[in-house]
C-alpha cells in the first residue's frame, strides 16, 4: 500500500485534499508494519491516522477507546462517510453483539471500536484471532500510565496485544503525555521500536484574548450577541456562578443553560445532547464539562474566572475550533481570582501545594503578558515558536508604553504612608479620594497622597498597580491578608526618580471595542447570510437523521461553501470535507440551497459570481423555451445558448440535444477538429454559429 492511495482515500471518503503535518508519515509507518506513538493536540486529526490505514488495507482495524459516549459518535461519523464501522461495549445486548460478530466474520467491518473492558476478555481475543486485524489503535493511550492524569487500570492489561499479535502494528494515540508517560505507554504495551510522532501543540485557528474582569456580564452579552447562533462554553469557578450566569443570559434573550457535577446524571446528559445537537448554543459550566465531547463546531470558549493552571486552560480552550475553522477565546483576569485560587490551594493542605502555586503563577504571568500570548503557551509546553502569532490580543494590539514614573511614585508613596497595611482596592480608593466609611475611620483621607490619582479611573489604577507588581516594585503579602508592600527596588523609584514605563490602559481597552468598529463588507454579509442558511439546512437534515449536525458537514466545510458558492456537483466535490458519500447523500439539497440563494441575490440587484448561469438555469427548469428566456432576461439568444452549454458541461441536467438536429450534429462531427469559425465557413454558413458550439460541447461530453 502506498501514500498515493492513502491520499486518494482521504479525498474519496473524507473529502480532504491534503494530509495535515505528520499524518502521512504516521500512515506510512503502519504500511511498513511499524509500531507508533502519536502525540497530537485535541483536534489535531489523530483519527485519520488509523482510519486511512483501516480503509486502505485488507482486514479490520481494532480501535480501543475508553470513552463509550464517543464511540457511537465516531462510528456514526464514519458511516456518514461511507465507511463500514461498528462498536462493542457494555451498552449493546447479546443480539446486537452477535450481529456485529457476523459482519466481522464476513469482512464487512473496516473499523471496530471497543472498550478496554471488552477488549481484555477471552471472548474478544477469540474473535480477534478469527478475523484479519490490520492495525490495533489505542486511543487516549495516556490512560495506561499511572503518571498520566486519567489512569485506567484495564489499560494495563493491554500488554497481551503484542504477545498475541506480534506482527500486527500497534498505534498508541494521545493528546496529553509528558516524557515519563510516553515512555510508560511504550513499555507497558511492549511496543517494538516504536516510531514517535510528536506534532506541534499550536492551534493557530484559536484566537487568544485576555481582558480585565470588569463588567464581565455585559462584556459576555456583547460577545455572544455579536456571534449569533454560534456554540460556545463559558467556564466558571463555582457551580452557583454557572446557574446565575445562565439565568442572566436567558433574561437577555440568549439561549443558555448550565452544567456542573452537582446535577443528576440524566440532567447532565440532556445538557450535553442539546449542546451537541445545536439545540442550546451556550453552556455555562464548571470544568466538569467538555470531557468526552467531540463536537467539532464549538466556536468560542470564555473563562469567566482564571483557571488554576495553563494545562487546564489550554485543554479547555482547545475544545473550540476542532474543525480547524476560526474560533475565539476570552479570558477574564483579576487579582481577586488569583487570591481565591491561592486560598483554595493553601487550604487544601496538599503536599504538592507548592507546585500548584507555581503553576498558578505561570497562569497569572500568561494573563499579564505584554508579549505574544501564544509564544508563552508554546514555551510552557517546551515548544519554540518563531515570530509572533498575529492571532492574540497582544499581537493585534501591541501595548503602548508611556512614562509612568509619577503614577508609580503616587502609588508607592500611598503604600508607604499607610504602613503597607492596605490591599489593592483600598489603595485605589485612597488614591482616587473615595469618601467611604472605612477610609474616613482610619484617617486615610488625612495622608498626603489621598486623592492624588483622581484623574484615573478605578480600572486604570488596577492595571497600573498590576503592572507595578509585575515589574517587581510592589508585592502582595499573601500571609498578611493580601496587603500590598514595597520591594527594595521601589526605593529607586521613590527616592532616586528611576524611570518606570507603563502600558496605557486605553490600548488594553481598545481590544475590547476593536471588534465593534469593524465594518462588514457586502461580500462578508453575503457569506454570513448564506452560511446561516446552510447551517439551518444542516440542522434540519441532522434532526431528520438523528445525528449531530457537525457529522453532516463541519462548520469549516459550510464556510467554504458560503465563500466559494459552488453551483455544480463538480465544484462541490472540490470543497474540503465533501467526500463521495456525502456528495451522494447531501449534495443535491445543499446545491439547491446555494443556487436559490444566488438567484435571489441577483434578483435583488446584487452581482454574484455565477449568478447569471443560475438565473438562466432556473428559467430553463421552469420549462421556458430559449425564446422566452431571451425575452425574460433581455439577453441575446447566443448568450442564453452559451449558458445552457456551460451548464451542460458542468454536468447539470440540461438537454442541449433538443436544440440541434442529428443531421447538424453529423455535419459538425465531420469537421470536429476545426475551430467553430472554420466549421462555420466550411459549412457555407448554413448552420448557425451557436448551434455549432452546442454540437461541439455535446460531442466533447458524450
Ligand atoms: P483528534 O482526535 O486529534 O482530537 P480528530 O481526528 O477528531 O482530532 O480531527 C479533528 C478534525 O479535523 C475533524 O473534524 C477531522 O475531520 C479534521 N481533519 C483531520 N485531518 C484532516 C485533514 N487532513 N484535512 C482536513 N481536516 C482534517
Ligand atoms: Zn500573538
XYZ file of C-alpha atoms and ligand atoms in Angstrom:
730
model
C 0.000 0.000 0.000
C 1.323 3.445 -0.745
C 0.634 7.060 0.089
C -0.891 7.897 -3.274
C -3.687 5.505 -2.456
C -3.918 6.882 1.060
C -4.373 10.348 -0.349
C -6.997 9.127 -2.769
C -8.908 7.553 0.120
C -8.637 10.792 2.088
C -10.452 12.591 -0.714
C -12.951 9.872 -1.543
C -14.084 9.173 1.992
C -13.399 12.353 3.917
C -13.307 14.926 1.143
C -9.964 16.365 2.276
C -7.304 17.274 -0.266
C -4.168 17.029 1.825
C -2.852 15.396 4.918
C -2.012 17.574 7.862
C 1.584 17.619 9.087
C 2.695 14.153 10.268
C -0.453 12.314 9.206
C 1.074 10.819 6.078
C 4.253 9.789 7.915
C 2.190 8.061 10.587
C 0.116 6.234 7.992
C 3.253 5.210 6.173
C 4.627 3.693 9.378
C 1.555 1.449 9.513
C 2.056 0.450 5.896
C 5.565 -0.552 6.895
C 4.193 -2.648 9.764
C 5.807 -0.459 12.407
C 4.521 0.384 15.870
C 3.983 4.057 16.538
C 3.305 6.555 19.292
C 1.277 9.551 18.170
C 1.143 12.714 20.230
C -1.149 15.358 18.759
C -3.297 18.060 20.319
C -7.052 17.721 20.544
C -8.461 18.489 17.135
C -5.116 17.777 15.535
C -6.510 14.961 13.431
C -5.461 11.790 15.200
C -8.348 9.665 13.956
C -7.370 9.958 10.297
C -4.040 8.318 11.199
C -5.689 4.955 11.841
C -8.826 5.412 9.763
C -6.965 5.737 6.471
C -4.904 2.545 7.013
C -8.138 0.861 8.073
C -9.917 1.638 4.816
C -6.961 1.119 2.511
C -5.635 -2.147 3.946
C -7.258 -5.534 3.803
C -8.947 -6.567 7.041
C -10.175 -4.694 10.087
C -8.653 -2.076 12.360
C -9.450 -2.536 16.051
C -9.657 0.727 17.988
C -9.544 0.603 21.768
C -11.164 3.665 23.264
C -12.227 4.355 26.858
C -14.894 6.908 26.067
C -18.052 4.936 25.497
C -20.069 8.081 24.855
C -17.818 8.993 21.969
C -17.815 5.617 20.252
C -21.294 5.972 18.886
C -20.480 9.414 17.556
C -17.327 8.238 15.867
C -18.989 5.246 14.291
C -21.831 7.410 13.009
C -19.311 9.850 11.599
C -17.531 7.055 9.735
C -20.744 5.621 8.389
C -21.849 9.004 7.136
C -18.633 8.986 5.118
C -19.432 5.597 3.664
C -17.070 3.581 5.867
C -18.284 0.379 7.493
C -17.733 0.685 11.226
C -19.155 -0.690 14.469
C -18.563 -0.550 18.210
C -18.675 -3.076 21.014
C -19.204 -2.073 24.614
C -21.429 -2.687 27.599
C -24.316 -0.722 26.094
C -25.039 -3.424 23.499
C -27.144 -6.530 24.110
C -26.247 -10.041 23.028
C -28.253 -9.851 19.826
C -26.512 -6.698 18.739
C -23.120 -8.166 19.563
C -23.911 -11.297 17.538
C -24.854 -9.201 14.525
C -21.566 -7.330 14.669
C -19.587 -10.554 15.067
C -21.318 -11.849 11.979
C -20.423 -8.796 9.971
C -16.849 -9.041 11.188
C -16.556 -12.634 10.025
C -17.890 -11.632 6.646
C -15.188 -8.984 6.416
C -17.818 -6.273 6.375
C -16.321 -4.034 9.031
C -13.311 -1.812 8.429
C -13.163 -0.251 11.883
C -14.215 -1.833 15.142
C -14.273 0.372 18.246
C -14.110 -1.474 21.525
C -13.936 -0.501 25.186
C -10.875 -1.678 27.151
C -13.076 -3.809 29.427
C -14.390 -5.708 26.443
C -11.007 -5.841 24.711
C -9.385 -7.804 27.535
C -11.972 -10.595 27.620
C -11.271 -14.108 26.369
C -14.245 -13.894 24.009
C -12.831 -10.877 22.334
C -9.421 -12.479 21.926
C -11.066 -15.431 20.212
C -12.931 -13.063 17.951
C -9.806 -11.126 17.062
C -7.990 -14.367 16.283
C -10.665 -15.353 13.824
C -10.546 -12.196 11.727
C -7.792 -10.355 9.907
C -6.643 -7.450 12.055
C -4.590 -4.931 10.057
C -3.911 -2.460 12.868
C -4.591 -2.039 16.573
C -5.085 1.574 17.605
C -5.127 2.560 21.262
C -6.810 5.904 21.710
C -6.319 8.048 24.826
C -3.227 5.942 25.433
C -2.133 8.046 28.415
C -4.783 6.151 30.407
C -2.314 3.273 30.635
C 0.063 5.229 32.793
C -0.304 5.958 36.458
C 1.836 9.003 35.649
C -0.877 10.369 33.405
C -3.856 12.189 34.797
C -6.537 9.752 33.755
C -5.273 6.344 34.803
C -7.447 3.345 33.923
C -6.437 0.011 35.373
C -7.925 -2.034 32.476
C -5.473 -0.355 30.178
C -2.542 -2.032 31.907
C -3.848 -5.419 30.782
C -3.418 -4.424 27.154
C 0.088 -5.941 27.149
C -1.489 -9.095 25.800
C -1.992 -7.431 22.428
C 1.649 -7.515 21.399
C 2.069 -11.032 22.722
C -0.931 -12.370 20.849
C -0.452 -10.296 17.709
C 3.294 -9.796 17.360
C 3.062 -8.985 13.663
C 0.211 -6.516 13.779
C 1.244 -2.855 14.002
C 0.223 -1.085 17.183
C -0.562 2.629 17.278
C -0.899 4.474 20.586
C -2.502 7.917 20.380
C -2.855 10.662 22.956
C -3.154 14.410 23.318
C -1.525 14.627 26.712
C 1.610 12.845 27.707
C 4.788 14.149 29.210
C 8.055 12.318 28.739
C 7.527 9.827 31.540
C 4.042 8.983 30.392
C 5.237 8.463 26.834
C 7.865 6.046 27.981
C 5.373 4.288 30.170
C 2.968 3.827 27.264
C 5.637 2.293 25.052
C 6.918 -0.030 27.739
C 3.611 -1.219 29.025
C 2.329 -2.010 25.572
C 5.711 -3.675 24.841
C 5.875 -1.813 21.570
C 8.700 -2.827 19.228
C 10.994 0.068 18.279
C 8.086 2.428 18.071
C 8.338 5.438 15.823
C 7.446 8.571 17.745
C 5.419 11.308 16.154
C 5.074 14.482 18.139
C 3.025 17.131 16.402
C 3.051 20.790 17.307
C 0.566 21.662 20.008
C -0.173 25.002 18.477
C -3.750 25.577 17.353
C -3.376 28.641 15.159
C -7.087 28.930 14.362
C -7.902 29.672 18.003
C -7.604 33.357 18.866
C -6.407 34.341 22.341
C -7.560 37.311 24.340
C -7.437 38.459 27.954
C -9.477 41.278 29.457
C -9.683 42.744 32.951
C -12.529 41.101 34.870
C -14.775 44.117 34.936
C -18.379 44.240 33.848
C -17.976 40.652 32.825
C -21.635 40.003 32.226
C -22.078 42.975 29.932
C -18.998 42.031 28.024
C -20.122 38.436 27.663
C -23.526 39.529 26.414
C -21.880 41.779 23.805
C -19.553 38.986 22.838
C -22.346 36.475 22.311
C -24.671 38.897 20.594
C -22.027 39.658 18.024
C -21.834 35.924 17.291
C -25.411 34.830 16.817
C -26.087 31.103 16.665
C -22.532 30.107 17.445
C -21.920 27.383 20.010
C -19.747 28.289 22.957
C -18.792 27.380 26.515
C -18.342 29.734 29.474
C -16.226 28.200 32.222
C -16.928 29.443 35.761
C -15.224 28.583 39.011
C -18.300 27.814 41.077
C -21.477 25.833 40.467
C -23.590 28.698 41.736
C -21.991 31.001 39.221
C -22.861 28.770 36.279
C -26.508 28.863 37.308
C -26.613 32.609 37.897
C -24.876 33.461 34.687
C -27.129 31.239 32.654
C -30.202 32.881 34.178
C -28.835 36.316 33.353
C -28.070 35.352 29.772
C -31.536 33.943 29.282
C -33.008 37.177 30.560
C -31.107 38.903 27.759
C -32.646 36.600 25.184
C -29.601 34.375 24.845
C -30.388 30.670 24.867
C -28.097 29.245 27.526
C -28.058 26.553 30.145
C -25.679 25.347 32.855
C -23.743 22.216 33.697
C -21.889 21.100 36.799
C -21.077 17.976 38.744
C -23.839 18.661 41.273
C -26.560 17.843 38.762
C -28.149 14.437 38.223
C -26.531 12.389 35.520
C -29.674 12.420 33.400
C -29.810 16.200 33.514
C -26.167 16.376 32.576
C -26.647 14.076 29.596
C -29.570 16.161 28.428
C -27.472 19.326 28.507
C -24.704 17.597 26.585
C -27.099 16.238 23.973
C -28.740 19.620 23.437
C -25.373 21.242 23.027
C -24.092 18.620 20.606
C -27.258 18.840 18.526
C -27.099 22.645 18.298
C -30.312 22.974 20.290
C -28.762 25.081 23.042
C -25.806 27.112 21.857
C -24.366 28.395 25.143
C -23.339 26.360 28.195
C -22.203 27.954 31.463
C -20.207 25.210 33.110
C -17.620 24.209 35.609
C -14.604 22.371 34.279
C -16.583 19.147 34.653
C -17.989 19.923 31.208
C -16.263 19.017 27.980
C -14.558 15.718 28.665
C -15.795 13.248 26.133
C -17.414 15.806 23.869
C -16.265 15.589 20.294
C -18.387 18.441 18.956
C -16.239 19.990 16.260
C -18.127 23.276 15.906
C -17.609 24.859 19.318
C -16.827 28.368 18.051
C -15.735 30.063 21.269
C -14.707 29.482 24.884
C -14.834 32.103 27.629
C -13.189 31.806 31.034
C -15.257 33.793 33.499
C -12.585 33.087 36.090
C -8.886 32.491 35.920
C -8.049 28.768 35.516
C -5.767 27.105 38.048
C -3.015 26.339 35.590
C -2.018 26.559 31.948
C -2.598 22.844 31.324
C -6.265 23.177 32.263
C -6.656 26.450 30.404
C -5.171 25.023 27.232
C -7.290 21.919 27.379
C -10.439 23.991 27.874
C -9.810 26.487 25.095
C -8.785 23.514 22.944
C -12.418 22.447 22.824
C -13.020 25.347 20.455
C -12.448 25.063 16.723
C -11.685 21.392 16.389
C -12.849 21.594 12.794
C -9.964 23.946 12.029
C -12.242 26.915 11.331
C -11.713 30.215 13.154
C -12.571 30.136 16.851
C -12.311 32.750 19.612
C -11.371 32.586 23.256
C -11.578 35.158 26.003
C -10.161 35.026 29.498
C -11.242 37.396 32.257
C -8.477 38.168 34.641
C -8.496 39.665 38.104
C -6.345 39.648 41.186
C -9.358 38.651 43.175
C -9.421 35.320 41.321
C -5.737 34.774 41.924
C -6.324 35.304 45.618
C -9.257 32.910 45.722
C -7.302 30.215 43.919
C -4.332 30.730 46.191
C -6.527 30.345 49.239
C -8.096 27.191 47.828
C -4.688 25.642 47.196
C -3.374 26.620 50.616
C -6.417 25.381 52.468
C -6.282 22.013 50.715
C -3.058 21.402 52.526
C -1.966 19.145 49.707
C 1.631 18.022 49.640
C 2.069 19.374 46.130
C 0.693 22.784 47.110
C 3.942 24.401 46.143
C 3.792 23.007 42.643
C 0.208 24.130 42.332
C 1.123 27.636 43.439
C 3.948 27.755 40.931
C 1.542 26.673 38.220
C -0.878 29.369 39.264
C 1.982 31.869 38.979
C 2.553 30.743 35.412
C -1.114 31.186 34.671
C -1.009 34.652 36.116
C 2.056 35.571 34.084
C 0.238 34.463 30.976
C -2.745 36.658 31.807
C -0.497 39.646 32.452
C 1.742 39.116 29.473
C 2.815 42.016 27.304
C 4.292 39.774 24.618
C 2.596 37.383 22.189
C 0.499 35.056 24.318
C 0.835 32.065 22.065
C 4.580 32.304 22.484
C 4.119 31.940 26.207
C 1.839 28.950 25.809
C 4.114 27.163 23.372
C 7.069 27.928 25.536
C 5.285 26.451 28.510
C 4.818 23.232 26.570
C 8.528 23.293 25.624
C 7.901 24.221 22.035
C 9.728 27.020 20.314
C 7.759 29.430 18.207
C 9.401 31.555 15.525
C 7.950 35.041 15.330
C 4.683 36.276 16.800
C 1.362 34.612 16.138
C -0.729 37.503 14.860
C -3.823 35.928 16.394
C -3.725 37.092 20.006
C -4.753 40.395 21.562
C -1.160 41.449 22.126
C -0.181 40.840 18.512
C -3.271 42.566 17.196
C -2.956 45.473 19.570
C 0.611 45.888 20.761
C 0.919 47.650 24.118
C 1.781 51.353 24.045
C 4.263 52.404 26.683
C 4.447 55.777 28.373
C 6.413 57.370 31.203
C 4.600 56.178 34.309
C 7.142 57.358 36.892
C 4.799 59.815 38.589
C 1.959 57.310 38.668
C 4.311 54.763 40.213
C 5.501 57.263 42.810
C 1.956 58.143 43.798
C 1.015 54.509 44.318
C 4.186 53.625 46.179
C 4.025 56.654 48.388
C 0.433 55.794 49.351
C 1.524 52.271 50.250
C 4.340 53.692 52.336
C 2.117 56.193 54.138
C -0.444 53.552 55.033
C 2.283 51.424 56.630
C 1.859 48.763 53.959
C -1.381 47.683 55.563
C -3.928 48.043 52.761
C -4.945 45.813 49.885
C -5.374 46.796 46.285
C -8.943 48.063 46.287
C -8.428 50.179 49.412
C -5.254 51.645 47.946
C -7.092 52.619 44.786
C -9.867 54.233 46.799
C -7.301 56.285 48.696
C -5.583 57.383 45.516
C -8.891 58.344 43.956
C -10.093 60.169 47.058
C -13.055 57.965 47.960
C -15.163 59.038 50.905
C -16.165 55.591 52.008
C -16.572 54.991 55.689
C -13.588 52.788 56.271
C -11.230 55.346 54.754
C -12.519 58.145 56.910
C -12.483 55.959 60.023
C -8.848 55.089 59.511
C -7.978 58.702 58.695
C -6.623 57.734 55.333
C -8.133 60.954 53.980
C -5.529 62.832 56.005
C -2.463 61.354 54.315
C -0.610 63.331 51.697
C -1.382 61.059 48.793
C -5.143 60.980 49.397
C -6.942 61.845 46.153
C -3.797 62.498 44.108
C -4.842 59.993 41.471
C -8.417 61.107 40.918
C -7.824 61.679 37.200
C -7.534 57.946 36.593
C -10.417 55.507 36.801
C -10.546 52.564 39.144
C -9.831 50.309 36.198
C -6.780 52.350 35.133
C -5.351 52.138 38.619
C -5.932 48.438 38.806
C -3.984 47.962 35.627
C -1.160 50.273 36.784
C -0.773 48.504 40.097
C -0.819 45.115 38.442
C 1.943 46.296 36.158
C 3.975 47.599 39.089
C 3.646 44.180 40.698
C 4.802 42.514 37.514
C 7.717 44.909 37.288
C 8.771 43.895 40.786
C 8.211 47.198 42.621
C 5.227 46.125 44.635
C 4.368 42.726 46.014
C 1.374 41.106 47.613
C 1.866 39.915 51.169
C -0.234 36.799 50.936
C 0.341 35.948 54.565
C -0.882 39.394 55.657
C -4.386 39.466 54.166
C -3.090 40.243 50.679
C -1.851 43.686 51.692
C 0.466 45.475 49.281
C 4.072 46.104 50.236
C 7.079 47.739 48.636
C 10.140 45.869 47.431
C 13.718 47.079 47.648
C 13.528 48.141 44.006
C 10.735 50.571 44.854
C 13.196 52.796 46.711
C 14.967 53.749 43.499
C 11.699 54.960 42.063
C 10.573 56.753 45.178
C 13.828 58.405 46.138
C 16.059 58.388 43.061
C 13.487 59.140 40.410
C 14.137 55.940 38.495
C 12.035 55.940 35.333
C 9.146 53.485 35.120
C 7.493 52.551 31.828
C 3.862 51.560 31.967
C 1.352 50.447 29.368
C -1.630 52.632 28.558
C -4.880 51.254 29.771
C -6.532 52.545 26.595
C -4.554 50.134 24.490
C -5.845 47.328 26.640
C -9.389 48.597 26.374
C -9.313 49.148 22.678
C -9.002 45.408 22.413
C -12.456 45.326 23.820
C -14.018 47.706 21.351
C -11.952 46.945 18.270
C -14.381 44.303 17.087
C -17.442 46.511 17.121
C -15.996 49.154 14.866
C -15.138 46.716 12.139
C -17.365 47.291 9.133
C -18.877 44.338 7.398
C -18.283 44.379 3.656
C -21.007 43.343 1.276
C -19.103 40.224 0.391
C -18.896 39.262 4.044
C -22.567 39.925 4.528
C -23.436 37.580 1.686
C -21.097 34.989 3.085
C -22.621 35.222 6.523
C -26.153 35.072 5.228
C -25.509 32.069 3.063
C -23.600 30.348 5.856
C -26.598 30.826 8.122
C -28.952 29.334 5.533
C -26.673 26.341 5.088
C -26.392 25.931 8.834
C -30.166 25.832 9.142
C -30.379 23.269 6.383
C -27.727 21.163 8.119
C -29.677 21.321 11.350
C -32.903 20.169 9.702
C -31.163 17.278 7.989
C -29.423 16.279 11.211
C -32.674 16.274 13.097
C -34.273 14.058 10.493
C -31.368 11.632 10.623
C -30.977 11.802 14.396
C -27.264 12.655 14.300
C -25.349 15.738 15.430
C -25.233 18.477 12.770
C -21.429 18.580 12.613
C -21.430 14.994 11.396
C -23.208 16.099 8.231
C -20.703 18.817 7.347
C -18.309 20.693 9.623
C -18.504 24.462 10.077
C -15.288 24.731 8.094
C -16.935 22.955 5.164
C -20.042 25.151 5.323
C -17.846 28.229 5.479
C -16.011 27.209 2.365
C -19.338 26.600 0.631
C -20.557 30.050 1.631
C -17.326 31.639 0.439
C -16.954 29.901 -2.908
C -20.625 29.264 -3.698
C -20.313 26.055 -5.674
C -23.180 25.557 -8.099
C -22.339 22.188 -9.593
C -21.566 18.770 -8.152
C -18.063 19.033 -9.508
C -17.412 22.288 -7.659
C -18.968 20.909 -4.507
C -16.684 17.903 -4.526
C -13.726 20.269 -4.573
C -14.670 21.586 -1.162
C -12.729 20.271 1.786
C -14.934 17.884 3.753
C -17.140 16.767 0.863
C -16.384 13.144 0.044
C -18.225 10.916 -2.366
C -20.767 9.546 0.088
C -21.660 12.978 1.403
C -21.983 14.270 -2.128
C -24.444 11.483 -2.886
C -26.374 11.954 0.335
C -26.453 15.709 0.687
C -25.026 17.241 -2.498
C -28.329 17.943 -4.210
C -30.029 19.726 -1.306
C -27.025 21.872 -0.491
C -26.502 22.834 -4.131
C -30.129 23.731 -4.453
C -29.937 25.970 -1.413
C -26.853 27.726 -2.758
C -28.336 28.143 -6.224
C -31.541 29.568 -4.806
C -29.609 31.985 -2.697
C -27.539 33.201 -5.628
C -30.571 33.661 -7.831
C -32.397 35.515 -5.107
C -29.408 37.785 -4.578
C -29.077 38.601 -8.231
C -32.775 39.392 -8.392
C -32.193 41.860 -5.600
C -29.720 43.596 -7.858
C -26.546 42.124 -6.382
C -23.893 40.809 -8.689
C -22.928 37.389 -7.546
C -20.402 35.124 -9.172
C -22.080 32.505 -11.341
C -25.491 34.023 -10.842
C -26.196 34.672 -14.471
C -25.926 30.980 -15.345
C -28.162 30.101 -12.499
C -30.852 32.566 -13.420
C -30.937 31.046 -16.882
C -30.912 27.578 -15.349
C -33.850 28.407 -13.133
C -35.943 29.661 -16.001
C -34.962 26.650 -18.073
C -36.070 24.333 -15.300
C -39.364 26.125 -15.054
C -39.903 24.962 -18.637
C -39.338 28.218 -20.522
C -38.153 27.984 -24.121
C -34.977 29.723 -25.242
C -37.041 32.476 -26.879
C -38.941 33.026 -23.651
C -35.720 33.147 -21.622
C -34.344 35.694 -24.105
C -37.464 37.791 -23.541
C -37.384 37.404 -19.786
C -33.717 38.213 -19.353
C -33.331 40.652 -22.160
C -30.134 38.978 -23.300
C -29.003 37.826 -26.704
C -30.004 34.372 -27.897
C -26.355 33.339 -28.335
C -25.692 34.225 -24.704
C -28.537 32.062 -23.470
C -27.302 29.143 -25.558
C -23.825 29.627 -24.179
C -25.252 29.485 -20.644
C -27.047 26.272 -21.402
C -23.904 24.795 -22.935
C -21.920 25.770 -19.839
C -24.464 24.196 -17.506
C -24.473 21.037 -19.576
C -20.682 20.947 -19.468
C -20.802 21.244 -15.686
C -22.995 18.173 -15.541
C -26.308 19.893 -14.878
C -29.482 18.389 -16.149
C -29.838 20.388 -19.377
C -30.925 18.674 -22.553
C -29.000 20.598 -25.197
C -29.645 17.931 -27.775
C -33.107 19.344 -28.413
C -31.592 22.465 -29.970
C -29.965 20.787 -32.953
C -30.869 18.004 -35.381
C -28.973 14.777 -35.909
C -28.104 15.986 -39.336
C -26.496 19.153 -37.912
C -24.612 17.075 -35.415
C -23.267 14.802 -38.160
C -22.153 17.779 -40.203
C -20.289 19.303 -37.299
C -18.772 15.984 -36.354
C -17.093 15.612 -39.744
C -15.249 18.895 -39.073
C -14.740 18.271 -35.376
C -11.018 19.062 -35.297
C -11.532 22.597 -36.703
C -12.333 25.762 -34.791
C -16.015 26.835 -34.645
C -15.309 29.696 -37.035
C -13.666 27.395 -39.587
C -16.549 24.964 -39.319
C -18.991 27.799 -39.870
C -17.193 28.723 -43.067
C -16.714 25.126 -44.222
C -20.466 24.571 -43.922
C -21.170 27.621 -46.084
C -22.701 29.415 -43.130
C -25.699 27.073 -43.348
C -25.542 26.028 -39.698
C -25.855 28.889 -37.179
C -22.768 29.637 -35.185
C -24.307 28.941 -31.769
C -25.572 25.567 -32.982
C -22.037 24.645 -33.990
C -20.853 25.470 -30.496
C -23.626 23.475 -28.891
C -22.793 20.470 -31.070
C -19.107 20.735 -30.160
C -19.906 20.899 -26.446
C -22.138 17.896 -26.819
C -19.535 15.913 -28.738
C -16.921 16.716 -26.112
C -19.018 15.337 -23.305
C -20.642 12.183 -24.598
P -8.377 14.474 17.426
O -8.878 13.063 17.534
O -6.905 14.562 17.243
O -8.870 15.367 18.507
P -9.925 14.472 15.052
O -9.351 13.256 14.481
O -11.290 14.416 15.633
O -8.940 15.107 16.105
O -9.873 15.611 13.924
C -10.301 16.921 14.165
C -10.974 17.482 12.938
O -10.033 17.705 11.897
C -12.017 16.552 12.375
O -13.139 17.322 12.006
C -11.319 15.940 11.183
O -12.230 15.510 10.224
C -10.458 17.097 10.696
N -9.288 16.643 9.917
C -8.446 15.640 10.219
N -7.499 15.503 9.265
C -7.751 16.445 8.337
C -7.130 16.821 7.086
N -6.063 16.193 6.624
N -7.676 17.853 6.408
C -8.765 18.496 6.856
N -9.391 18.196 8.022
C -8.902 17.185 8.746
Zn 0.414 36.563 19.385
